[in-house]
Every structure is written in C-alpha cells, then in structure tokens.
XYZ file of C-alpha atoms in Angstrom:
699
model
C -169.218 25.328 53.429
C -171.056 22.186 52.321
C -174.265 20.663 53.679
C -174.986 20.049 57.353
C -177.904 18.144 58.882
C -179.065 19.631 62.176
C -181.588 18.170 64.607
C -183.791 20.783 66.205
C -187.271 22.260 66.497
C -189.213 23.437 63.458
C -189.358 27.223 63.293
C -192.181 27.998 60.884
C -194.828 28.286 63.648
C -194.619 28.297 67.467
C -195.829 24.719 67.940
C -192.566 22.804 68.333
C -192.224 19.722 66.106
C -188.813 18.053 66.127
C -187.181 18.067 62.693
C -183.923 17.495 60.891
C -182.866 20.573 58.908
C -180.375 20.573 56.075
C -178.316 23.767 55.851
C -176.053 24.622 52.919
C -173.844 27.716 52.841
C -175.728 29.124 55.809
C -179.166 28.711 54.215
C -181.968 26.303 55.088
C -182.545 24.077 52.049
C -184.580 21.153 53.399
C -186.639 20.157 56.436
C -187.591 16.586 57.373
C -189.360 15.102 60.384
C -187.091 13.745 63.110
C -188.377 10.197 63.344
C -186.052 9.464 66.276
C -188.100 11.838 68.442
C -191.617 11.222 69.749
C -192.303 14.854 68.793
C -191.068 14.341 65.231
C -193.457 15.643 62.571
C -193.507 17.857 59.492
C -196.651 19.630 58.252
C -197.018 21.014 54.696
C -196.049 24.548 55.712
C -193.050 23.202 57.625
C -191.934 21.450 54.451
C -192.156 24.824 52.688
C -189.897 26.450 55.302
C -186.904 26.931 52.967
C -189.007 28.800 50.408
C -190.734 30.842 53.113
C -187.583 31.781 55.009
C -185.565 32.565 51.900
C -188.421 34.383 50.169
C -187.676 37.677 48.487
C -190.741 38.980 50.334
C -189.067 38.662 53.765
C -188.714 41.901 55.691
C -184.960 42.333 56.145
C -184.547 45.957 57.287
C -186.500 48.430 59.434
C -189.034 50.523 57.494
C -190.327 54.026 58.269
C -193.583 55.247 56.727
C -193.306 57.968 54.091
C -196.835 58.029 52.658
C -200.326 58.233 54.116
C -201.322 55.521 56.551
C -202.401 52.473 54.603
C -200.572 53.506 51.452
C -197.834 50.934 52.032
C -195.195 53.556 51.247
C -192.041 53.151 53.356
C -188.323 53.769 53.206
C -185.558 51.618 54.622
C -183.833 52.836 57.772
C -181.087 51.488 59.965
C -182.042 50.001 63.333
C -180.803 52.941 65.371
C -182.882 55.483 63.457
C -185.966 53.257 63.538
C -185.622 52.648 67.286
C -185.174 56.346 68.032
C -188.152 57.277 65.882
C -190.436 54.558 67.314
C -189.457 55.419 70.897
C -190.096 59.111 70.249
C -193.582 58.384 68.881
C -194.417 56.225 71.899
C -192.975 58.728 74.360
C -194.834 61.703 72.864
C -198.104 59.747 72.787
C -197.748 58.808 76.462
C -196.911 62.402 77.401
C -199.960 63.764 75.561
C -202.594 61.152 76.450
C -201.076 59.207 79.356
C -199.576 55.690 79.365
C -203.058 54.112 79.367
C -203.424 55.338 75.774
C -200.838 52.723 74.701
C -201.927 49.176 73.783
C -199.709 46.193 72.957
C -200.738 42.911 71.331
C -198.913 39.737 70.295
C -200.637 37.420 67.822
C -200.708 33.652 67.451
C -197.559 33.634 65.324
C -195.691 35.095 68.319
C -196.702 32.476 70.871
C -193.159 31.634 71.943
C -192.856 32.035 75.735
C -190.063 34.594 75.416
C -192.321 36.822 73.309
C -195.632 36.212 75.063
C -194.244 37.177 78.454
C -193.462 40.671 77.112
C -197.166 41.290 76.487
C -198.733 40.546 79.837
C -198.287 40.353 83.593
C -195.461 42.167 85.341
C -193.286 42.038 82.210
C -195.920 43.685 79.978
C -194.236 46.249 77.727
C -196.418 49.248 78.488
C -196.762 48.243 82.129
C -193.109 49.300 82.417
C -194.299 52.825 81.517
C -197.182 52.799 83.985
C -199.750 51.643 81.436
C -202.505 49.063 81.875
C -203.207 47.845 78.341
C -200.865 45.001 77.437
C -202.807 42.273 75.618
C -202.193 39.059 73.702
C -203.941 36.500 71.514
C -205.583 35.067 74.634
C -208.067 37.919 74.120
C -209.672 35.928 71.339
C -208.326 32.367 71.438
C -207.922 29.487 73.895
C -208.300 31.375 77.182
C -212.078 30.938 77.382
C -212.149 27.158 77.034
C -208.766 26.435 78.636
C -208.961 28.726 81.652
C -212.280 30.503 82.215
C -214.589 27.475 81.848
C -212.642 24.864 83.872
C -211.436 27.311 86.540
C -214.986 28.528 87.217
C -216.027 24.879 87.566
C -213.125 22.945 89.135
C -210.639 25.707 90.023
C -208.093 24.049 87.670
C -207.210 25.196 84.114
C -207.487 22.734 81.239
C -203.761 22.640 80.581
C -203.660 20.596 83.801
C -206.450 18.285 82.635
C -205.827 15.541 80.084
C -207.810 12.688 78.542
C -206.811 9.194 79.688
C -206.586 7.891 76.127
C -204.624 4.831 77.219
C -207.597 3.463 79.170
C -210.684 5.043 77.665
C -213.396 3.239 75.715
C -215.185 6.214 74.148
C -213.759 9.456 72.744
C -215.959 12.459 72.040
C -214.203 14.882 69.693
C -216.395 17.923 70.142
C -215.814 21.181 68.272
C -212.149 20.426 67.667
C -210.097 18.857 64.882
C -206.920 17.251 66.257
C -205.920 16.205 62.729
C -205.266 19.847 61.795
C -203.640 20.890 65.070
C -200.243 22.490 64.780
C -197.351 20.884 66.590
C -196.332 17.282 66.963
C -199.956 16.094 67.237
C -199.510 13.928 70.315
C -203.260 14.150 70.896
C -204.132 13.038 67.372
C -201.653 10.169 67.603
C -203.132 9.176 70.970
C -206.651 9.135 69.519
C -205.551 6.934 66.625
C -203.780 4.541 68.994
C -206.854 4.355 71.248
C -209.066 3.643 68.256
C -206.738 0.887 67.074
C -206.966 -0.558 70.595
C -210.779 -0.650 70.294
C -212.020 2.696 71.665
C -214.917 4.228 69.734
C -214.521 7.751 68.368
C -217.569 10.013 68.020
C -217.086 13.340 66.236
C -219.652 16.015 67.101
C -219.128 18.830 64.633
C -220.888 20.686 61.818
C -218.077 19.523 59.513
C -217.586 15.892 58.531
C -213.884 16.554 57.885
C -213.166 16.531 61.606
C -210.226 14.290 62.548
C -209.497 13.416 58.901
C -212.713 11.413 58.895
C -211.105 8.925 61.301
C -214.108 8.372 63.548
C -216.681 5.661 64.078
C -219.622 8.031 64.079
C -220.184 11.620 62.971
C -222.949 13.572 64.690
C -223.640 16.739 62.679
C -224.694 19.593 64.960
C -225.890 23.047 63.913
C -223.139 25.626 64.619
C -223.477 27.340 67.983
C -226.031 24.897 69.407
C -223.733 22.399 71.166
C -225.058 23.596 74.522
C -228.537 22.326 73.648
C -227.126 18.860 72.873
C -225.080 18.755 76.092
C -228.063 19.866 78.159
C -230.202 17.209 76.459
C -227.734 14.544 77.569
C -227.536 16.019 81.084
C -231.321 16.083 81.332
C -231.561 12.383 80.441
C -228.816 11.478 82.937
C -230.267 13.422 85.851
C -233.928 12.557 85.294
C -233.066 8.859 85.057
C -231.049 9.135 88.274
C -227.973 7.566 86.642
C -225.403 9.916 88.036
C -222.946 9.386 90.900
C -225.177 10.332 93.844
C -222.472 9.989 96.487
C -220.030 12.142 94.519
C -222.660 14.812 93.852
C -223.730 14.944 97.503
C -220.147 15.287 98.718
C -218.357 17.275 96.038
C -220.876 19.290 93.984
C -222.706 22.536 94.724
C -225.660 23.953 92.771
C -226.916 20.559 91.623
C -230.549 21.016 92.662
C -230.812 24.407 90.943
C -229.449 22.959 87.710
C -231.745 19.930 87.990
C -234.701 22.297 88.303
C -233.559 24.284 85.253
C -233.183 21.113 83.175
C -236.632 19.926 84.222
C -238.068 22.992 82.506
C -236.534 21.993 79.176
C -237.908 19.422 76.754
C -235.791 16.957 74.847
C -237.764 17.684 71.689
C -237.082 21.404 72.078
C -233.351 20.864 72.598
C -233.266 18.461 69.653
C -234.953 21.041 67.457
C -232.340 23.633 68.383
C -229.221 21.519 67.770
C -230.494 19.491 64.807
C -229.669 16.138 66.440
C -232.667 13.763 66.539
C -234.052 12.788 69.959
C -233.243 9.124 69.417
C -229.637 10.020 68.640
C -229.354 12.106 71.835
C -230.676 9.129 73.796
C -228.251 6.738 72.087
C -225.271 9.023 72.739
C -226.271 9.325 76.392
C -226.631 5.582 76.830
C -223.218 4.922 75.306
C -221.661 7.700 77.387
C -223.049 6.211 80.605
C -221.991 2.676 79.714
C -218.339 3.377 78.920
C -215.220 5.064 80.184
C -215.313 8.296 78.221
C -213.204 11.369 77.477
C -214.066 14.657 75.779
C -211.687 16.533 73.496
C -213.110 19.986 72.769
C -211.917 23.437 71.821
C -212.870 26.457 69.702
C -216.074 24.948 68.352
C -217.480 25.485 71.833
C -215.454 28.640 72.538
C -216.871 31.001 69.909
C -220.588 30.853 70.723
C -223.093 33.069 72.463
C -223.182 30.591 75.383
C -219.511 29.632 75.107
C -218.454 29.444 78.754
C -221.667 27.891 80.035
C -221.637 25.305 77.231
C -218.064 24.364 78.089
C -218.938 24.237 81.783
C -221.989 22.046 81.125
C -219.783 19.468 79.402
C -217.306 19.424 82.329
C -220.164 19.077 84.817
C -221.729 16.211 82.851
C -218.427 14.327 82.991
C -218.019 15.064 86.705
C -221.465 13.993 87.927
C -221.160 10.743 85.955
C -217.894 9.735 87.657
C -215.633 10.428 84.687
C -213.264 13.012 86.222
C -209.931 11.823 87.634
C -210.944 8.206 87.129
C -209.394 5.572 84.819
C -210.422 6.133 81.215
C -211.845 9.586 81.949
C -210.517 13.124 82.192
C -207.526 13.318 84.532
C -206.155 16.121 86.690
C -202.517 15.883 85.658
C -201.040 17.248 88.881
C -201.892 17.773 92.504
C -201.555 20.296 95.299
C -203.535 23.031 93.515
C -204.257 26.328 95.223
C -207.233 28.425 94.198
C -206.521 30.032 90.836
C -205.025 33.502 91.485
C -207.352 36.427 90.831
C -206.129 39.868 89.813
C -207.840 42.811 91.514
C -209.495 45.113 88.993
C -207.675 48.474 89.107
C -209.394 51.503 90.555
C -210.057 54.444 88.273
C -209.298 53.807 84.631
C -209.690 50.150 83.861
C -207.826 48.124 81.231
C -209.808 47.985 77.997
C -212.452 45.274 78.030
C -212.477 45.002 81.824
C -215.647 46.987 82.520
C -217.693 44.712 80.265
C -215.844 41.441 80.943
C -214.292 41.713 84.418
C -213.752 37.966 84.849
C -211.386 37.899 81.873
C -209.151 40.448 83.606
C -209.459 38.833 87.040
C -208.236 35.506 85.633
C -205.678 36.777 83.097
C -204.406 40.070 84.525
C -204.438 41.446 80.965
C -206.538 43.900 79.028
C -208.792 42.381 76.370
C -208.336 43.828 72.925
C -211.624 44.159 71.102
C -214.474 46.648 70.815
C -213.077 49.071 73.422
C -209.790 49.259 71.527
C -211.674 50.591 68.503
C -213.986 52.936 70.427
C -210.985 54.232 72.377
C -209.378 55.302 69.102
C -212.463 56.365 67.165
C -214.570 57.877 69.970
C -212.195 58.339 72.958
C -214.421 55.885 74.893
C -213.836 54.828 77.624
C -210.702 56.974 77.197
C -208.374 57.853 74.322
C -206.265 55.096 72.757
C -203.530 56.515 70.509
C -200.576 54.086 70.486
C -200.386 50.470 69.311
C -197.484 48.013 69.455
C -198.304 44.942 67.338
C -196.118 41.830 67.245
C -196.605 38.818 64.959
C -200.328 39.317 64.552
C -203.025 40.539 62.198
C -205.802 42.035 64.293
C -207.533 43.756 61.368
C -208.091 40.350 59.737
C -208.369 38.096 62.802
C -211.130 40.235 64.327
C -214.459 41.307 62.807
C -215.098 44.582 60.990
C -211.888 45.068 59.013
C -212.919 48.524 57.800
C -213.297 49.820 61.383
C -209.834 48.525 62.290
C -208.358 50.287 59.282
C -210.225 53.485 60.143
C -208.863 53.235 63.685
C -205.304 52.621 62.458
C -205.470 55.882 60.490
C -206.146 57.822 63.714
C -203.233 56.421 65.738
C -200.394 58.690 66.808
C -197.953 55.777 67.141
C -198.210 52.413 65.409
C -195.212 50.074 65.713
C -195.177 46.615 64.079
C -192.803 43.639 64.439
C -193.241 41.273 61.469
C -191.582 38.875 59.044
C -193.633 39.711 55.943
C -195.735 42.704 54.963
C -199.292 42.396 56.207
C -202.525 44.325 56.041
C -201.835 45.756 59.502
C -198.206 46.595 58.789
C -199.097 48.798 55.826
C -200.669 51.281 58.299
C -197.639 51.341 60.634
C -195.254 54.196 61.369
C -192.334 51.832 61.883
C -191.912 48.172 60.921
C -189.147 46.097 62.487
C -187.990 42.907 60.716
C -188.384 39.891 63.010
C -186.893 36.432 62.800
C -188.551 33.098 62.251
C -188.040 30.547 65.022
C -185.427 28.726 62.946
C -183.287 31.808 63.615
C -183.921 32.086 67.373
C -182.547 30.442 70.493
C -184.907 30.317 73.461
C -186.604 28.024 75.978
C -189.902 26.493 74.902
C -192.450 24.628 76.984
C -193.399 21.050 76.166
C -196.297 19.096 77.712
C -193.835 17.170 79.874
C -191.201 19.823 80.594
C -188.902 22.397 78.984
C -186.620 22.317 75.964
C -184.029 24.649 74.488
C -184.833 25.690 70.953
C -181.459 26.001 69.212
C -180.754 28.378 66.368
C -180.497 26.486 63.074
C -179.578 29.375 60.748
C -178.496 32.968 61.334
C -181.046 35.766 60.864
C -181.094 37.291 57.361
C -180.450 40.988 56.824
C -181.117 42.946 60.021
C -183.894 40.670 61.291
C -183.861 40.147 65.050
C -185.733 38.045 67.596
C -188.950 39.810 68.688
C -187.778 39.848 72.313
C -184.484 41.493 71.385
C -186.302 44.134 69.308
C -188.525 44.883 72.290
C -185.469 45.084 74.550
C -183.771 47.556 72.204
C -186.933 49.667 72.042
C -187.283 49.467 75.821
C -183.678 50.668 76.123
C -184.619 53.846 74.274
C -187.617 54.313 76.573
C -185.615 53.856 79.765
C -186.464 50.310 80.864
C -184.048 48.154 78.892
C -183.228 46.018 81.929
C -186.756 44.569 81.821
C -185.823 42.212 78.970
C -182.831 40.094 77.920
C -180.342 41.432 75.360
C -178.724 38.205 74.115
C -178.998 34.411 74.136
C -177.315 33.909 77.513
C -179.515 36.475 79.237
C -182.569 35.001 77.506
C -181.808 31.525 78.848
C -181.364 32.732 82.423
C -184.413 35.014 82.142
C -186.621 32.156 81.007
C -185.376 29.801 83.726
C -185.911 32.358 86.472
C -182.171 32.775 86.984
C -181.713 29.046 87.657
C -178.188 28.455 86.301
C -178.377 24.706 86.959
C -181.561 24.382 84.933
C -180.084 26.516 82.159
C -177.033 24.241 82.070
C -179.214 21.115 81.971
C -181.221 22.499 79.031
C -178.003 23.119 77.131
C -176.787 19.597 77.774
C -180.046 17.776 76.989
C -181.330 18.358 73.434
C -184.461 16.357 74.246
C -185.263 18.751 77.089
C -185.710 18.530 80.838
C -188.590 16.134 81.392
C -190.977 16.329 84.306
C -192.133 12.882 85.431
C -195.719 12.767 86.709
C -197.129 9.692 88.446
C -200.867 9.510 87.898
C -203.024 9.159 90.985
C -206.809 8.868 90.671
C -209.624 10.493 92.683
C -207.258 12.956 94.339
C -210.246 15.008 95.493
C -211.036 12.250 98.016
C -207.758 12.155 99.971
C -206.930 15.854 99.832
C -203.990 15.567 97.439
C -205.745 17.641 94.747
C -205.694 20.754 96.947
C -202.649 22.573 98.273
C -204.121 22.726 101.782
C -204.575 18.930 101.923
C -208.345 19.099 102.346
C -210.626 16.832 100.296
C -212.436 18.519 97.443
C -211.532 21.005 94.753
C -209.570 24.295 94.734
C -212.657 26.480 94.263
C -214.047 29.109 96.655
C -216.576 26.557 97.944
C -214.170 23.604 97.876
C -216.592 21.824 95.528
C -217.317 21.559 91.835
C -219.438 24.632 91.324
C -222.361 24.127 88.963
C -223.438 27.647 89.922
C -220.076 29.383 89.672
C -219.367 31.872 92.445
C -216.672 33.543 90.317
C -219.168 34.228 87.546
C -221.836 35.374 89.989
C -219.347 37.766 91.611
C -219.197 39.520 88.235
C -222.970 40.044 88.247
C -223.842 37.220 85.850
C -225.945 34.066 86.358
C -223.717 31.236 87.555
C -225.690 28.231 86.262
C -224.714 26.681 82.910
C -227.831 27.515 80.920
C -228.154 27.715 77.150
C -228.998 30.856 75.186
C -229.466 30.732 71.439
C -227.878 33.333 69.171
C -231.292 34.120 67.709
C -232.228 35.691 71.047
C -230.124 38.664 69.910
C -232.253 40.647 67.479
C -229.209 42.130 65.745
C -228.313 38.715 64.310
C -231.581 38.538 62.411
C -234.530 36.162 62.416
C -234.506 32.563 61.258
C -236.781 33.628 58.414
C -234.386 36.320 57.185
C -231.223 34.305 57.831
C -232.190 30.613 57.671
C -228.667 29.105 57.644
C -225.798 29.154 60.149
C -222.234 30.194 59.387
C -219.269 28.813 61.296
C -215.780 30.109 60.582
C -212.112 29.629 61.253
C -211.451 25.879 61.192
C -207.712 25.241 61.181
C -205.746 24.378 58.087
C -202.771 22.100 57.570
C -201.412 24.689 55.146
C -202.091 28.117 56.670
C -201.440 29.403 60.185
C -204.028 32.036 61.152
C -203.442 35.099 58.900
C -199.956 33.828 58.083
C -200.052 31.938 54.831
C -202.184 33.526 52.121
C -199.550 36.283 51.842
C -196.869 33.629 51.155
C -196.992 32.613 47.450
C -195.980 28.982 48.101
C -198.731 28.531 50.711
C -201.344 30.406 48.686
C -200.593 28.127 45.734
C -201.393 25.070 47.876
C -204.664 26.579 49.133
C -205.609 29.367 46.692
C -209.115 30.255 47.923
C -211.107 30.506 51.164
C -213.730 27.887 50.289
C -217.317 27.931 51.522
C -218.150 24.375 52.611
C -221.824 23.470 52.131
C -223.763 20.224 52.377
C -224.760 18.425 49.174
C -228.473 18.679 49.957
C -228.331 22.410 50.707
C -226.194 23.039 47.628
C -228.674 21.185 45.427
C -231.591 23.148 46.918
C -229.800 26.447 46.249
C -228.606 25.470 42.773
C -224.939 25.667 43.787
C -222.389 23.307 42.254
C -218.891 22.605 43.485
C -216.640 25.474 42.367
C -219.486 27.947 41.872
C -219.256 31.370 43.450
C -221.726 31.860 46.280
C -222.940 35.096 47.862
C -223.077 34.891 51.663
C -224.779 37.534 53.791
C -225.258 38.137 57.517
C -226.780 41.068 59.401
C -223.302 42.636 59.468
C -221.829 42.148 55.992
C -221.537 40.010 52.909
C -219.004 38.456 50.595
C -218.358 36.148 47.649
C -216.772 32.737 48.193
C -216.077 29.703 46.040
C -218.255 26.741 47.022
C -216.910 23.410 48.254
C -219.737 20.866 48.256
C -219.157 18.233 50.917
C -220.808 16.713 53.971
C -221.914 19.363 56.462
C -224.653 19.660 59.041
C -227.844 20.544 57.166
C -228.491 24.261 57.075
C -224.915 25.274 57.859
C -221.811 26.486 56.032
C -218.168 26.951 56.970
C -215.692 29.568 55.666
C -212.038 29.844 56.835
C -210.611 33.132 58.101
C -207.327 34.846 57.328
C -208.011 36.707 54.064
C -208.466 40.362 53.238
C -204.990 41.753 52.526
C -203.656 43.437 49.367
C -200.477 41.404 49.904
C -202.416 38.176 49.342
C -203.296 36.484 46.093
C -206.256 34.694 44.548
C -209.503 34.581 46.450
C -207.776 35.466 49.728
C -207.201 39.082 48.686
C -210.895 39.956 49.126
C -212.074 36.805 50.877
C -212.227 37.942 54.493
C -215.065 36.128 56.235
C -214.650 38.390 59.283
C -216.304 41.166 57.274
C -219.468 39.157 57.929
C -218.952 39.002 61.701
C -219.414 41.589 64.467
C -217.298 42.975 67.323
C -220.331 43.990 69.330
C -221.697 40.579 70.315
C -219.897 37.890 72.249
C -220.120 35.393 75.052
C -221.192 37.469 78.092
C -218.740 35.795 80.502
C -215.481 35.653 78.526
C -216.044 38.298 75.862
C -215.092 35.824 73.134
C -216.638 36.739 69.797
C -219.345 34.609 68.153
C -217.214 33.508 65.199
C -218.833 30.070 65.014
C -222.549 30.821 65.250
C -223.743 33.447 62.771
C -227.187 33.346 61.129
C -226.753 33.874 57.396
C -228.326 33.431 53.992
C -226.687 31.955 50.917
C -227.405 32.111 47.204
C -225.588 31.371 44.002
C -223.777 34.505 42.850
C-alpha cells in the first residue's frame, strides 16, 4: 500500500497535540510534530506511539476470567460472549443488591469527552439503570482546584479564568510544572514568550525542576505548607493597607473577618511553617504589589490538608490587590455567567462520598470514589457495593492503600474493565474488553478556543473498539443501548448536540471550529460578568466571598484559614517523622499509571526515583543511586535516590508503580502504599498526596 503521511491529533494520551503520522500498510510507523499548527508538539511517549500501539502486549480480544481473582488467568472470548457474560453479571448484581451497588469510574487515560460523558451526569452508565454511583477521575484530580476553589470564591470555574501572559510583568508558578504538562503546552510556550519579553518568573515549589528550571527565582517551600506562605503575603498586604479599598468595599464580603484572623497570626510563625524566610516573604509581597502579576497553580495546592482554602486564599489575594480581570492579571475569559449550577443531594441513599463531602456532589453531580467505595465492598458501609465498571484507569495504584483495593476487588460480584494493556486492576476483572488508542478513534475533542474533530489515523487492531462503542454494546445488552452512539456518524451528532451544521463544519475544517473571544476588562463593574446584567460576581451574595456561603452551607468554616497536616495525630509527630513527602509530579515519559507497564517507556524511565536535597542526603549518608528506605505512619517502601535541589527536609517520589506487569523498580515501587485513604481536604475530599510526614534512611 506504500507510505502515507496524515495530519491529525496525537492519540497516545487524551491531550490533543497536532502531529503528522506516517502509516505504512495500515500500521503507524512514525509520528512527528505538525509544525504548521500552533498546537503542534510531540512528547517522548508520543514519539514511542508506533512501538506502543503495535506492541505484542496490546489487548486485542475480549478476555473472561478462568482463575481466582488476581491470578491473571483468562481465556479469549468473542465480543458477543463477553458482552452477554458481562451484562449478566451486572444484571444479577443489580437484582441482588440494587442498582446503587454498581460503581463506574473512568481514569485519566480515558479523558476524551465521548468517554467522560458516559461516566457522569444524565448520561452516566449506571444512572441508566437507576443507580447513583457513576464517578470519574475528577474524584481525585483537577476538580478541587479548577472548580471547587474558584466557584466558592468567584462563582466561576478556573477553566474560564486565564493568565494575561501577553501583558503581565510577574509570573508565579505555584505548585505546578507547565514544562511537563501533557498536550500542546500553550501555557508553557506563553510563559517562555512572556519571559523573553521581560516578565519575571518565580517558581514556588519544593522541587527545583519546576518549569525545566526556566525561572528567574526558585522559592523552595515545604510540601503542604503553601497556605502559610500565601497567608503571610496576605497579612503583609492587609496590615500595610496596600489593597484596593474601593474594590473590597464594593465587591468583597467577609473581608473584616479574614483581616481579624490574619491579625492573630505572626509572620515568624508562618515562615517557620513553610520554610520560607521572613525577608523572602516580604520581598515576594513587595514585588507582587509593584507589578502586574499572574498565578499559575495546580495539584501542588490541590493535594493538601488545607487544599481548597489555600487555593481560595491565593485567588482572594489576587482579587483584593486589583489583579483580577485587569490587564496583566488573571482574566475572566467570558461573560454573562449565571451562578454555578448546584445538584440537590438525593434523599435516602446517597452517592458514595456525598455524606462526608457534600459540596463535591453539589458541584459535580457525581459520586466520589474513595474510602466509601472500599468500605461499601469490605464492610457494606454505608451500603453494599458489589459491581465495578472500570475504564482506562488504575484505581488500585492511583489511590492509597493498594492492598485494600485488591482485597475489595476479590469481593466483587461483577468487575468489568475496558483497557488497552493488562494492568494491576485488570488482573482481578471478570471480563476485560480491548479498547482502542485515540489514533484509532474518530470523535469530537474540545480545544481551549473551540472544538475539533479527531480523525482516525489507523484502524483498530484485532477486536479493539472505542470505549464509547464498547459501553454502547454493553448497554444494548442491558436494555438502554439508545443512550450512547453506535458508530462514527452517531458519535459526531451526539457530541454536537444534534447540530448537523456544526457537525458538517467540523468535518470540513481540520483545524476545528474556533470560538473568537474579545477580552473586556473589569466586567464586574458594568454588569457584563453576570447573566442578569447586575454588577458584581455570580455568587450567592453577588460578591467575591472570602467567607464562602457554599462551604458554610455544608457545615464547614467558610474563611480561608490554614491547618497544618501535623494537626492530625495519625500522620505522626515532627519528632517521629521529621521530613515531608510529596508525590506524583508529572513526567514527560509516563502518563499516570500508563507507562511503566510499557517496555519502551519503562526503559526510558526505569525506576520511581526519590528526589532529595544534597544537604539532606549528605546528612543521611545517602549518595545518588543509593537505595533509601522511606516510612510514613501508613506504610514504607524502598526507592532509588536522586540527589538534586529540593526544599530542605522534603523528598519527592512519583506515583504509578506497583503492578506485576511492570518492570524494574516500578514493579514494587508504589509510593501510594505510603499514603492513606482516610485523610483528605475536608471541603473537597481530595487526598493528601503532597503533604505526608515521613522519615528517610539509607537502606
């Protein structure tokens, strides 16, 4: 057939870089960045796409379990038999325990819109059967910092807030590493362009590797203590009176209460908590006040004991200093916002996670997979959980306490998995369906400025099918097949809400349908920010809420105050566990739990390395490459040391290991065995992955 070069979207992860693929005899043989597109990029794992997609380890046919759960013993089956068997297991489980006993979850590898929509809202898979427990990766990633924190402050989610990099003078990169983001890295490119233009970049992070080291200043902060640093800056601003008094008087509620709280804190005390010297906090505050400034933050602030209130404190600091919706600051990217829709909590049985974290459900409309998933299986609390539908995810490795997840998997009556490669979770399944990579799919994807049609570049191998089509076929057996599309044409219309004109435009425009947005500043003054045309913000009070009414309605304190992880006795004392562990920084090679089970990726990054500062390593007698023993109150493990620049008294270990299908240090190197399901941010329920007291010694 010869070679053909095809422009399209990379299909090795869901994050949509434009590439040029070379296909020979129906097989992908090469992938290059599409330099003609502003979204053109190729990461190391994207470059490995041919080896990954054509790997002999790909799942190509449905598998039905023949051995004990966890044995990894399966036989091949045809699709019809596998669908009938899976549907029968689900049906019998629902009949015995009720539809609420069924839980669905889609992981980060399944974050295509066509797949995500099947795991939440009105299209949730088990909702079609009367169930209440459809979940997705928003249970543990992104939703806290991108929705809960900004909505409880401004009434607007962060995906409608962007940094004005074109006009800013100062960029705080705080608890995020744009250089390792998946996707086309528009943010990283924007930061580099702003820096070349003269903007200063300040990285606030325990790890010096943030942003590829492309910053003007690195401020090392102890993991989990960012809230103390933010409150120190806010205290200096408010006590010096250098905030926007007119804006605060007109558009902010709860200011006096927060001012009183801050007055009770000392700068020396806050400095001692976060590890940033007082003089440095003062210098950062002075520079922040003097310049147009933006903040780029993410999971570093999301996985802490005070996650939501720390995030909110940063937003409030920007707002009271006149840096929201102003040139060079943080911009509201649209206008005409209504109050964020809230979902009423169901009467009677509640979706798992809702009783403990009601605000998560009210804002997302989804159950929250976590501790109650495990207790529902292992203890029938709050009610029995017996069925699990898992798509493109690895919950036993992404969440803490791997052994409890595996124990729970053994007690399930129905466990159905959609995957591309064997995984630790899949080895416990009753049925495994072979899913496609995104190179083999055709569906609408969302871009920051509109929509684009992802075109199929190669045909699926074996019997692999698009996740959505597998779900549709399974739904057909369960009596609700019309809930999902069956083919490409139906998928396109389904994703465009039946808009045939839009579907046609997407087909005709490879670059996508672009949404032009004209930026207008200070929209809160003329009423254009709100849908009702009134000045202010789309919150219950119409103002920026320092004391959040949405949080208070859930029985929690509304003010953004800081609580240290050491306040929880279960995490151990500073004497017993003198160092702090942060986990899960992104990799250019791996993608969550996808990667260490792929030989080509594991070869590029063979071990989960423990990063430790040179001074701490010297004190502990640890050299680069040594094996270190790391212990928390919840578990321990052995990890190879990587001596580098870190915040003093802290270490970092990546997550994603712990599967027999992995190689090298990843097979046993699961840092989440050191973390706990039981403790999390009290507002969002997000687990404290990035603030764990620990102790370290040379093995």
